[in-house]
Amino acid sequence: MDGMLSQEEINALLAGMDTSGGGDAGGGDAPAAEEPAGDAPSGGGGGGFVAGEIDESLLNDDEKDAIGEVANISMGSSATTLYSLVNQKVNITTPQVELANWNTVLNNYEKPCVFIQIKYTVGLEGTNILILKERDVMVITDLMMGGDGTNTDGEVGELQLSAISEAMNQMMGAAATSLSTMIGQKVDISPPEATLLDMIDDDPSEISEFLTGTFCRVTFKLQIGELVDSTLMQLYPIDFAKSLKDTISTESAEDTASAAVPPPSPAPAPAPDMGMPTPDPSAMQGGMAGMAGMPGMDPSMMQGMQPQMGMPGMGMPMMPMGMPMMQPQMMGANVQPAQFQSFAQGNPMMAAGENIGLIKDVPLEVTVELGRTAKAISDILDFAPGTIIELEKVAGEPVDVLVNGKFVAKGEVVVIEESFGVRVTEIIQ
């Protein structure tokens, strides 16, 4: 329209100048415009994948504590196993449990890294993923192959992936054993699968479906000697984390219930039989009458006496006082010295070979010794293929035959078809 711009076109040009960042105001607003990029696809990649918001309500504090306890015990066993593989001191610190999503992993971990997927096959149902930095994998695999852990140049290849898979197989196998002890049932895993990923252009759904939403992230600090001071991450699906907590809670409840039930109390033992005969009451009365007729005995004293005696407080029955005194049974016993059969010298001895058949099938080791010699340690250290060792035995002298290490015979070496043999020439008595 005669080369003139409309008001809408002028406003569009001014807006374009502001967003292109010509002045201080534009530069001050730039961080605010870039802030959503951390949660947007540009911050996460993954072929246009957009991670949703983290749902903090999926796990409560008790569930996080239970998962942390399981992870701590499991990684304690794994650290011991890794020490035996790399021959270096391994320290895995107390875990930190939190909820995360794919963007959280991307923003807080070096790229590329190695994803190791472990599936539980017995006792538990679920999957978890271990994430190791590329350099850490190079150090561990170099130590496993006999290196000093400094050969970290280059990229992780098939050899390193195979070695770290074997290391994780042994580490997580030890962790599964500890976990089975904790929950009281057998736990087993499938062979781990290791993959090198740059994560920026990877779709998390192709790794594992649970990575597309909110999941549980357990972070450890990993130290291997003076070579590695890094971070190890373990990712759990929410449903697997909850089932793990429920399994532990069920086992703890069963242990508490079994401890609360008291053991059955033993039945009271019957009162011991004292072997005392029950006296005749008439005899008791006669005894009391005799006491009344004794000189100096006041008959009124006998009225208050009870014709019974005993220890009611001790649980013993009341016994009548008129019972006769018991005499020990051994007073009239006939004690004689013990009589033993004498063995005459003329008894025939058992024949030596009478029962030899019982041990004829016992195998004994027969050794033929060609000769011996003594050497200094320095001479032994010089041994090499082709070294000739001179023995003390003279050529042609009979060899020694030993049975279970005992020298029993001498003989000469013969050849029987393709094997050596010994012809016995002398029996040693």
CSV table of C-alpha atoms in Angstrom, one decimal:
chain,number,residue,atom,x,y,z
A,1,MET,CA,0.0,0.0,0.0
A,2,ASP,CA,2.3,2.7,-1.5
A,3,GLY,CA,5.3,1.2,0.3
A,4,MET,CA,3.9,2.0,3.7
A,5,LEU,CA,3.8,-0.5,6.6
A,6,SER,CA,0.7,-1.3,8.6
A,7,GLN,CA,0.7,-1.1,12.4
A,8,GLU,CA,0.5,-4.9,12.6
A,9,GLU,CA,3.7,-5.2,10.5
A,10,ILE,CA,5.5,-2.6,12.6
A,11,ASN,CA,4.6,-4.4,15.9
A,12,ALA,CA,5.8,-7.7,14.4
A,13,LEU,CA,9.2,-6.2,13.5
A,14,LEU,CA,9.6,-4.7,17.0
A,15,ALA,CA,8.7,-8.1,18.6
A,16,GLY,CA,11.3,-9.8,16.4
A,17,MET,CA,14.0,-7.3,17.5
A,18,ASP,CA,13.2,-7.9,21.2
A,19,THR,CA,13.3,-11.7,21.0
A,20,SER,CA,16.6,-11.6,18.9
A,21,GLY,CA,18.3,-10.1,22.0
A,22,GLY,CA,19.6,-6.8,20.9
A,23,GLY,CA,19.8,-5.1,24.4
A,24,ASP,CA,20.2,-5.7,28.1
A,25,ALA,CA,16.6,-6.4,28.6
A,26,GLY,CA,16.7,-9.2,26.0
A,27,GLY,CA,19.8,-10.7,27.6
A,28,GLY,CA,18.2,-10.6,31.0
A,29,ASP,CA,15.2,-12.5,29.8
A,30,ALA,CA,17.2,-15.2,28.0
A,31,PRO,CA,17.8,-17.5,31.0
A,32,ALA,CA,14.0,-17.4,31.8
A,33,ALA,CA,13.3,-18.5,28.3
A,34,GLU,CA,15.9,-21.3,28.5
A,35,GLU,CA,14.7,-22.6,31.9
A,36,PRO,CA,11.9,-24.8,30.5
A,37,ALA,CA,14.4,-26.4,28.2
A,38,GLY,CA,15.6,-28.6,31.1
A,39,ASP,CA,12.3,-30.4,31.0
A,40,ALA,CA,11.6,-30.0,27.3
A,41,PRO,CA,12.8,-32.3,24.5
A,42,SER,CA,15.7,-30.0,23.8
A,43,GLY,CA,17.1,-30.7,27.3
A,44,GLY,CA,16.4,-34.4,27.1
A,45,GLY,CA,16.6,-35.5,23.6
A,46,GLY,CA,15.4,-39.0,22.9
A,47,GLY,CA,13.9,-38.3,19.4
A,48,GLY,CA,11.3,-35.9,20.6
A,49,PHE,CA,10.5,-37.7,23.9
A,50,VAL,CA,9.0,-35.4,26.5
A,51,ALA,CA,9.3,-36.5,30.1
A,52,GLY,CA,6.3,-35.8,32.4
A,53,GLU,CA,6.4,-34.2,35.8
A,54,ILE,CA,7.7,-36.3,38.7
A,55,ASP,CA,4.9,-37.6,40.9
A,56,GLU,CA,6.3,-37.4,44.4
A,57,SER,CA,3.2,-39.2,45.8
A,58,LEU,CA,4.1,-42.5,44.3
A,59,LEU,CA,6.5,-43.5,47.1
A,60,ASN,CA,6.2,-42.5,50.8
A,61,ASP,CA,9.1,-42.1,53.2
A,62,ASP,CA,8.7,-45.6,54.7
A,63,GLU,CA,8.9,-47.2,51.2
A,64,LYS,CA,12.0,-45.1,50.4
A,65,ASP,CA,13.6,-46.2,53.7
A,66,ALA,CA,12.9,-49.9,52.9
A,67,ILE,CA,14.3,-49.6,49.4
A,68,GLY,CA,17.4,-47.9,50.8
A,69,GLU,CA,17.9,-50.7,53.3
A,70,VAL,CA,17.7,-53.3,50.6
A,71,ALA,CA,20.0,-51.4,48.3
A,72,ASN,CA,22.6,-50.8,51.2
A,73,ILE,CA,22.7,-54.6,52.0
A,74,SER,CA,22.8,-55.6,48.4
A,75,MET,CA,25.6,-53.2,47.4
A,76,GLY,CA,27.6,-54.3,50.5
A,77,SER,CA,27.8,-57.8,49.1
A,78,SER,CA,28.4,-56.5,45.6
A,79,ALA,CA,31.4,-54.4,46.9
A,80,THR,CA,33.0,-57.5,48.4
A,81,THR,CA,32.6,-59.4,45.1
A,82,LEU,CA,34.0,-56.5,43.1
A,83,TYR,CA,37.0,-56.3,45.4
A,84,SER,CA,37.8,-60.0,44.5
A,85,LEU,CA,37.6,-59.2,40.8
A,86,VAL,CA,39.7,-56.0,40.7
A,87,ASN,CA,42.0,-56.6,43.7
A,88,GLN,CA,41.5,-53.1,44.8
A,89,LYS,CA,39.7,-51.7,47.9
A,90,VAL,CA,36.1,-51.0,46.9
A,91,ASN,CA,33.8,-48.7,48.9
A,92,ILE,CA,30.1,-48.1,48.1
A,93,THR,CA,28.6,-45.6,50.4
A,94,THR,CA,25.1,-45.4,51.9
A,95,PRO,CA,22.5,-44.9,49.1
A,96,GLN,CA,20.2,-41.9,48.5
A,97,VAL,CA,16.7,-42.8,47.4
A,98,GLU,CA,14.5,-40.4,45.4
A,99,LEU,CA,12.0,-40.2,42.6
A,100,ALA,CA,13.2,-39.2,39.2
A,101,ASN,CA,12.4,-39.1,35.5
A,102,TRP,CA,14.4,-39.4,32.3
A,103,ASN,CA,15.3,-35.7,32.2
A,104,THR,CA,16.7,-36.0,35.7
A,105,VAL,CA,19.1,-38.8,34.6
A,106,LEU,CA,20.2,-36.8,31.6
A,107,ASN,CA,20.9,-33.6,33.5
A,108,ASN,CA,22.8,-35.3,36.4
A,109,TYR,CA,25.0,-37.9,34.7
A,110,GLU,CA,27.9,-37.9,32.2
A,111,LYS,CA,27.3,-39.0,28.7
A,112,PRO,CA,27.9,-41.5,27.2
A,113,CYS,CA,27.4,-44.1,29.9
A,114,VAL,CA,26.8,-47.9,30.2
A,115,PHE,CA,23.4,-49.2,31.1
A,116,ILE,CA,23.3,-52.6,32.6
A,117,GLN,CA,19.8,-54.2,32.8
A,118,ILE,CA,19.2,-56.9,35.4
A,119,LYS,CA,16.0,-59.0,35.5
A,120,TYR,CA,14.8,-61.0,38.5
A,121,THR,CA,13.7,-64.5,37.5
A,122,VAL,CA,13.1,-66.3,40.9
A,123,GLY,CA,11.6,-64.9,44.1
A,124,LEU,CA,10.9,-61.4,42.7
A,125,GLU,CA,9.4,-60.1,39.5
A,126,GLY,CA,10.8,-57.0,38.0
A,127,THR,CA,13.8,-55.2,36.4
A,128,ASN,CA,16.4,-52.8,37.6
A,129,ILE,CA,19.0,-50.9,35.7
A,130,LEU,CA,22.6,-50.0,36.8
A,131,ILE,CA,24.2,-47.0,35.2
A,132,LEU,CA,28.0,-46.6,35.2
A,133,LYS,CA,30.2,-43.9,33.7
A,134,GLU,CA,32.2,-44.8,30.6
A,135,ARG,CA,35.6,-44.2,32.3
A,136,ASP,CA,34.6,-46.2,35.4
A,137,VAL,CA,33.8,-49.2,33.1
A,138,MET,CA,37.2,-48.8,31.4
A,139,VAL,CA,39.0,-48.8,34.8
A,140,ILE,CA,37.1,-51.8,36.1
A,141,THR,CA,37.6,-53.9,33.0
A,142,ASP,CA,41.3,-53.0,32.7
A,143,LEU,CA,41.8,-54.2,36.3
A,144,MET,CA,39.9,-57.4,35.6
A,145,MET,CA,42.2,-58.1,32.7
A,146,GLY,CA,45.3,-57.8,34.8
A,147,GLY,CA,46.1,-54.1,34.1
A,148,ASP,CA,46.8,-51.3,36.5
A,149,GLY,CA,43.5,-49.5,35.8
A,150,THR,CA,45.1,-46.6,33.9
A,151,ASN,CA,44.4,-47.9,30.4
A,152,THR,CA,41.3,-45.8,29.8
A,153,ASP,CA,42.0,-44.4,26.4
A,154,GLY,CA,39.5,-45.2,23.6
A,155,GLU,CA,35.9,-46.1,23.8
A,156,VAL,CA,34.0,-48.9,25.4
A,157,GLY,CA,33.8,-51.9,23.0
A,158,GLU,CA,32.4,-55.4,22.9
A,159,LEU,CA,35.3,-56.7,25.1
A,160,GLN,CA,34.6,-54.1,27.8
A,161,LEU,CA,30.9,-54.7,27.7
A,162,SER,CA,31.3,-58.4,28.0
A,163,ALA,CA,33.7,-58.0,30.9
A,164,ILE,CA,31.5,-55.5,32.8
A,165,SER,CA,28.5,-57.8,32.2
A,166,GLU,CA,30.3,-60.7,33.9
A,167,ALA,CA,31.4,-58.4,36.8
A,168,MET,CA,27.8,-57.2,37.3
A,169,ASN,CA,26.6,-60.8,37.0
A,170,GLN,CA,28.8,-61.8,40.0
A,171,MET,CA,28.0,-58.6,41.9
A,172,MET,CA,24.3,-58.8,41.5
A,173,GLY,CA,24.4,-62.6,42.1
A,174,ALA,CA,25.9,-61.8,45.5
A,175,ALA,CA,23.3,-59.1,46.1
A,176,ALA,CA,20.5,-61.6,45.2
A,177,THR,CA,21.9,-64.0,47.8
A,178,SER,CA,21.8,-61.3,50.5
A,179,LEU,CA,18.3,-60.4,49.4
A,180,SER,CA,17.1,-64.0,49.6
A,181,THR,CA,18.5,-64.2,53.2
A,182,MET,CA,16.6,-61.0,54.0
A,183,ILE,CA,13.2,-62.0,52.7
A,184,GLY,CA,13.5,-65.7,53.5
A,185,GLN,CA,13.1,-67.1,50.0
A,186,LYS,CA,15.3,-67.8,47.0
A,187,VAL,CA,16.1,-64.9,44.7
A,188,ASP,CA,17.8,-65.3,41.3
A,189,ILE,CA,18.6,-63.1,38.3
A,190,SER,CA,19.1,-63.5,34.6
A,191,PRO,CA,22.5,-62.7,33.0
A,192,PRO,CA,22.9,-58.8,32.8
A,193,GLU,CA,22.8,-57.0,29.5
A,194,ALA,CA,25.2,-54.1,29.1
A,195,THR,CA,24.8,-51.3,26.5
A,196,LEU,CA,26.7,-48.1,25.8
A,197,LEU,CA,24.3,-45.2,25.3
A,198,ASP,CA,24.8,-41.5,24.8
A,199,MET,CA,21.2,-40.9,26.0
A,200,ILE,CA,20.8,-37.6,24.1
A,201,ASP,CA,19.3,-39.2,21.0
A,202,ASP,CA,18.1,-42.4,22.7
A,203,ASP,CA,14.4,-43.2,23.3
A,204,PRO,CA,14.1,-44.4,26.9
A,205,SER,CA,11.2,-46.7,25.9
A,206,GLU,CA,13.6,-48.7,23.8
A,207,ILE,CA,15.7,-49.3,26.9
A,208,SER,CA,12.9,-50.1,29.3
A,209,GLU,CA,9.3,-49.0,29.4
A,210,PHE,CA,9.4,-47.8,33.0
A,211,LEU,CA,12.0,-45.1,32.0
A,212,THR,CA,9.2,-43.1,30.2
A,213,GLY,CA,7.5,-42.1,33.5
A,214,THR,CA,8.5,-41.6,37.1
A,215,PHE,CA,10.8,-44.2,38.7
A,216,CYS,CA,12.9,-44.7,41.8
A,217,ARG,CA,16.5,-43.7,41.6
A,218,VAL,CA,19.1,-44.9,44.1
A,219,THR,CA,22.4,-43.1,44.0
A,220,PHE,CA,25.7,-44.5,45.5
A,221,LYS,CA,29.2,-43.1,45.7
A,222,LEU,CA,31.6,-45.6,44.2
A,223,GLN,CA,35.3,-45.6,45.2
A,224,ILE,CA,37.9,-48.1,43.8
A,225,GLY,CA,41.3,-47.6,45.3
A,226,GLU,CA,42.8,-44.3,44.1
A,227,LEU,CA,41.5,-44.9,40.6
A,228,VAL,CA,37.7,-44.3,40.8
A,229,ASP,CA,35.8,-41.7,42.8
A,230,SER,CA,32.5,-41.6,41.0
A,231,THR,CA,28.7,-42.1,41.2
A,232,LEU,CA,26.7,-45.3,40.6
A,233,MET,CA,23.0,-45.1,39.9
A,234,GLN,CA,20.4,-47.9,40.2
A,235,LEU,CA,16.9,-47.4,38.7
A,236,TYR,CA,13.8,-49.3,39.9
A,237,PRO,CA,10.3,-49.3,38.5
A,238,ILE,CA,7.7,-48.0,41.0
A,239,ASP,CA,5.7,-51.2,41.1
A,240,PHE,CA,8.9,-53.3,41.7
A,241,ALA,CA,10.0,-50.9,44.5
A,242,LYS,CA,6.6,-51.2,46.2
A,243,SER,CA,6.6,-55.0,45.9
A,244,LEU,CA,10.1,-55.1,47.4
A,245,LYS,CA,8.9,-53.1,50.3
A,246,ASP,CA,5.8,-55.2,50.8
A,247,THR,CA,7.9,-58.4,50.7
A,248,ILE,CA,10.2,-57.2,53.4
A,249,SER,CA,7.3,-55.9,55.5
A,250,THR,CA,5.6,-59.3,55.3
A,251,GLU,CA,8.7,-61.2,56.3
A,252,SER,CA,9.3,-58.8,59.2
A,253,ALA,CA,5.7,-59.3,60.4
A,254,GLU,CA,6.0,-63.0,60.3
A,255,ASP,CA,9.2,-62.9,62.3
A,256,THR,CA,7.5,-60.6,64.9
A,257,ALA,CA,4.5,-62.9,65.2
A,258,SER,CA,6.7,-66.0,65.7
A,259,ALA,CA,8.7,-64.2,68.4
A,260,ALA,CA,5.5,-63.1,70.2
A,261,VAL,CA,4.1,-66.6,70.6
A,262,PRO,CA,5.6,-68.0,73.8
A,263,PRO,CA,6.8,-71.6,73.9
A,264,PRO,CA,4.5,-74.0,75.7
A,265,SER,CA,5.2,-74.3,79.4
A,266,PRO,CA,6.4,-77.7,80.5
A,267,ALA,CA,3.9,-79.8,82.5
A,268,PRO,CA,4.6,-79.8,86.3
A,269,ALA,CA,6.5,-82.8,87.5
A,270,PRO,CA,4.7,-85.2,89.7
A,271,ALA,CA,5.4,-85.1,93.5
A,272,PRO,CA,8.3,-87.5,94.3
A,273,ASP,CA,7.3,-90.7,96.0
A,274,MET,CA,9.3,-90.8,99.3
A,275,GLY,CA,8.8,-94.5,99.7
A,276,MET,CA,7.4,-94.1,103.2
A,277,PRO,CA,4.7,-96.6,104.2
A,278,THR,CA,1.5,-95.2,105.7
A,279,PRO,CA,1.2,-96.2,109.3
A,280,ASP,CA,-1.9,-97.6,111.0
A,281,PRO,CA,-3.8,-94.9,112.8
A,282,SER,CA,-4.4,-97.3,115.7
A,283,ALA,CA,-0.6,-97.6,116.1
A,284,MET,CA,-0.5,-93.8,116.2
A,285,GLN,CA,-3.1,-93.7,119.0
A,286,GLY,CA,-1.2,-96.4,120.9
A,287,GLY,CA,2.0,-94.4,120.7
A,288,MET,CA,0.2,-91.3,122.0
A,289,ALA,CA,-1.2,-93.3,124.9
A,290,GLY,CA,2.2,-94.6,125.8
A,291,MET,CA,3.6,-91.1,125.9
A,292,ALA,CA,0.7,-90.1,128.2
A,293,GLY,CA,1.7,-92.8,130.7
A,294,MET,CA,5.3,-91.6,130.9
A,295,PRO,CA,6.3,-90.2,134.3
A,296,GLY,CA,6.4,-86.4,134.4
A,297,MET,CA,4.3,-86.1,131.2
A,298,ASP,CA,1.2,-83.9,131.7
A,299,PRO,CA,-1.7,-85.5,129.9
A,300,SER,CA,-3.1,-82.0,129.1
A,301,MET,CA,0.0,-81.5,126.8
A,302,MET,CA,-1.1,-84.4,124.7
A,303,GLN,CA,-4.4,-82.7,123.9
A,304,GLY,CA,-2.9,-80.0,121.8
A,305,MET,CA,-0.6,-82.2,119.8
A,306,GLN,CA,-1.6,-83.0,116.3
A,307,PRO,CA,-1.0,-86.6,115.3
A,308,GLN,CA,0.6,-85.5,112.0
A,309,MET,CA,3.9,-84.0,111.0
A,310,GLY,CA,5.2,-82.7,107.8
A,311,MET,CA,6.3,-79.6,105.8
A,312,PRO,CA,3.2,-78.1,104.2
A,313,GLY,CA,5.1,-75.1,103.0
A,314,MET,CA,7.5,-77.4,101.1
A,315,GLY,CA,4.8,-79.2,99.3
A,316,MET,CA,5.4,-82.4,101.3
A,317,PRO,CA,2.3,-84.3,102.5
A,318,MET,CA,1.6,-84.5,106.2
A,319,MET,CA,2.9,-87.6,107.8
A,320,PRO,CA,1.6,-89.3,110.9
A,321,MET,CA,3.9,-89.1,113.9
A,322,GLY,CA,3.5,-92.7,114.9
A,323,MET,CA,5.4,-94.1,111.9
A,324,PRO,CA,8.3,-96.4,112.7
A,325,MET,CA,11.8,-95.2,112.1
A,326,MET,CA,13.3,-96.3,108.8
A,327,GLN,CA,16.7,-98.0,108.9
A,328,PRO,CA,19.1,-97.7,106.0
A,329,GLN,CA,18.9,-100.6,103.5
A,330,MET,CA,22.7,-101.0,103.4
A,331,MET,CA,23.1,-101.8,107.0
A,332,GLY,CA,22.7,-105.5,106.5
A,333,ALA,CA,24.0,-105.8,102.9
A,334,ASN,CA,26.5,-108.5,102.1
A,335,VAL,CA,29.5,-106.7,100.5
A,336,GLN,CA,32.0,-108.9,98.6
A,337,PRO,CA,34.9,-108.1,96.2
A,338,ALA,CA,34.1,-108.3,92.5
A,339,GLN,CA,35.1,-111.6,90.8
A,340,PHE,CA,36.7,-111.4,87.3
A,341,GLN,CA,37.5,-114.3,85.0
A,342,SER,CA,41.2,-115.1,84.8
A,343,PHE,CA,42.8,-115.5,81.3
A,344,ALA,CA,45.1,-118.4,81.2
A,345,GLN,CA,48.3,-118.2,79.3
A,346,GLY,CA,47.5,-121.3,77.4
A,347,ASN,CA,44.4,-119.9,75.6
A,348,PRO,CA,44.9,-120.2,71.9
A,349,MET,CA,45.4,-116.8,70.2
A,350,MET,CA,43.2,-115.8,67.3
A,351,ALA,CA,44.8,-116.6,64.0
A,352,ALA,CA,46.3,-113.5,62.4
A,353,GLY,CA,44.6,-114.0,59.1
A,354,GLU,CA,41.2,-115.0,60.3
A,355,ASN,CA,39.4,-111.7,59.6
A,356,ILE,CA,41.8,-110.3,56.9
A,357,GLY,CA,39.0,-110.7,54.4
A,358,LEU,CA,37.1,-107.8,55.9
A,359,ILE,CA,39.7,-105.2,54.8
A,360,LYS,CA,40.8,-106.8,51.5
A,361,ASP,CA,38.8,-104.3,49.5
A,362,VAL,CA,40.3,-101.1,51.1
A,363,PRO,CA,42.3,-99.3,48.4
A,364,LEU,CA,45.9,-98.3,49.2
A,365,GLU,CA,48.2,-95.9,47.3
A,366,VAL,CA,51.3,-97.6,45.8
A,367,THR,CA,54.2,-95.2,44.9
A,368,VAL,CA,57.4,-96.1,43.1
A,369,GLU,CA,60.3,-93.8,44.0
A,370,LEU,CA,63.1,-93.4,41.5
A,371,GLY,CA,65.3,-91.4,43.8
A,372,ARG,CA,65.7,-88.3,45.9
A,373,THR,CA,68.0,-85.3,46.2
A,374,ALA,CA,68.3,-82.0,48.2
A,375,LYS,CA,68.7,-78.7,46.5
A,376,ALA,CA,69.2,-75.1,47.7
A,377,ILE,CA,66.4,-72.6,47.1
A,378,SER,CA,68.6,-70.7,44.7
A,379,ASP,CA,69.1,-73.9,42.6
A,380,ILE,CA,65.3,-74.5,42.7
A,381,LEU,CA,64.6,-70.9,41.5
A,382,ASP,CA,66.9,-71.6,38.5
A,383,PHE,CA,64.8,-74.6,37.4
A,384,ALA,CA,63.6,-74.3,33.7
A,385,PRO,CA,62.5,-76.6,30.9
A,386,GLY,CA,65.6,-78.7,30.1
A,387,THR,CA,67.1,-78.6,33.6
A,388,ILE,CA,68.6,-82.0,34.6
A,389,ILE,CA,68.3,-83.0,38.2
A,390,GLU,CA,70.8,-85.5,39.5
A,391,LEU,CA,69.5,-88.0,42.0
A,392,GLU,CA,71.3,-89.8,44.8
A,393,LYS,CA,70.4,-93.3,43.6
A,394,VAL,CA,73.0,-95.0,41.4
A,395,ALA,CA,71.9,-96.1,37.9
A,396,GLY,CA,70.7,-99.7,37.9
A,397,GLU,CA,70.0,-99.7,41.6
A,398,PRO,CA,66.5,-101.1,42.5
A,399,VAL,CA,63.8,-98.5,43.0
A,400,ASP,CA,61.7,-98.2,46.2
A,401,VAL,CA,58.1,-99.3,46.4
A,402,LEU,CA,56.0,-97.5,49.0
A,403,VAL,CA,52.5,-98.4,50.1
A,404,ASN,CA,50.7,-95.4,51.7
A,405,GLY,CA,54.1,-93.8,52.2
A,406,LYS,CA,55.6,-96.9,54.0
A,407,PHE,CA,58.7,-98.5,52.4
A,408,VAL,CA,57.7,-102.2,51.8
A,409,ALA,CA,59.6,-103.5,48.8
A,410,LYS,CA,62.3,-103.0,46.1
A,411,GLY,CA,62.1,-103.7,42.5
A,412,GLU,CA,63.3,-103.0,39.0
A,413,VAL,CA,61.6,-100.9,36.3
A,414,VAL,CA,60.1,-102.7,33.3
A,415,VAL,CA,58.1,-101.7,30.3
A,416,ILE,CA,54.7,-103.3,29.8
A,417,GLU,CA,53.5,-102.5,26.3
A,418,GLU,CA,53.3,-98.7,26.5
A,419,SER,CA,53.4,-98.3,30.3
A,420,PHE,CA,56.1,-98.5,32.9
A,421,GLY,CA,55.9,-101.1,35.6
A,422,VAL,CA,58.0,-102.5,38.5
A,423,ARG,CA,59.1,-106.1,39.1
A,424,VAL,CA,59.3,-106.7,42.8
A,425,THR,CA,62.8,-108.1,43.7
A,426,GLU,CA,62.8,-107.8,47.5
A,427,ILE,CA,60.2,-107.5,50.3
A,428,ILE,CA,61.2,-105.4,53.2
A,429,GLN,CA,60.3,-107.1,56.5
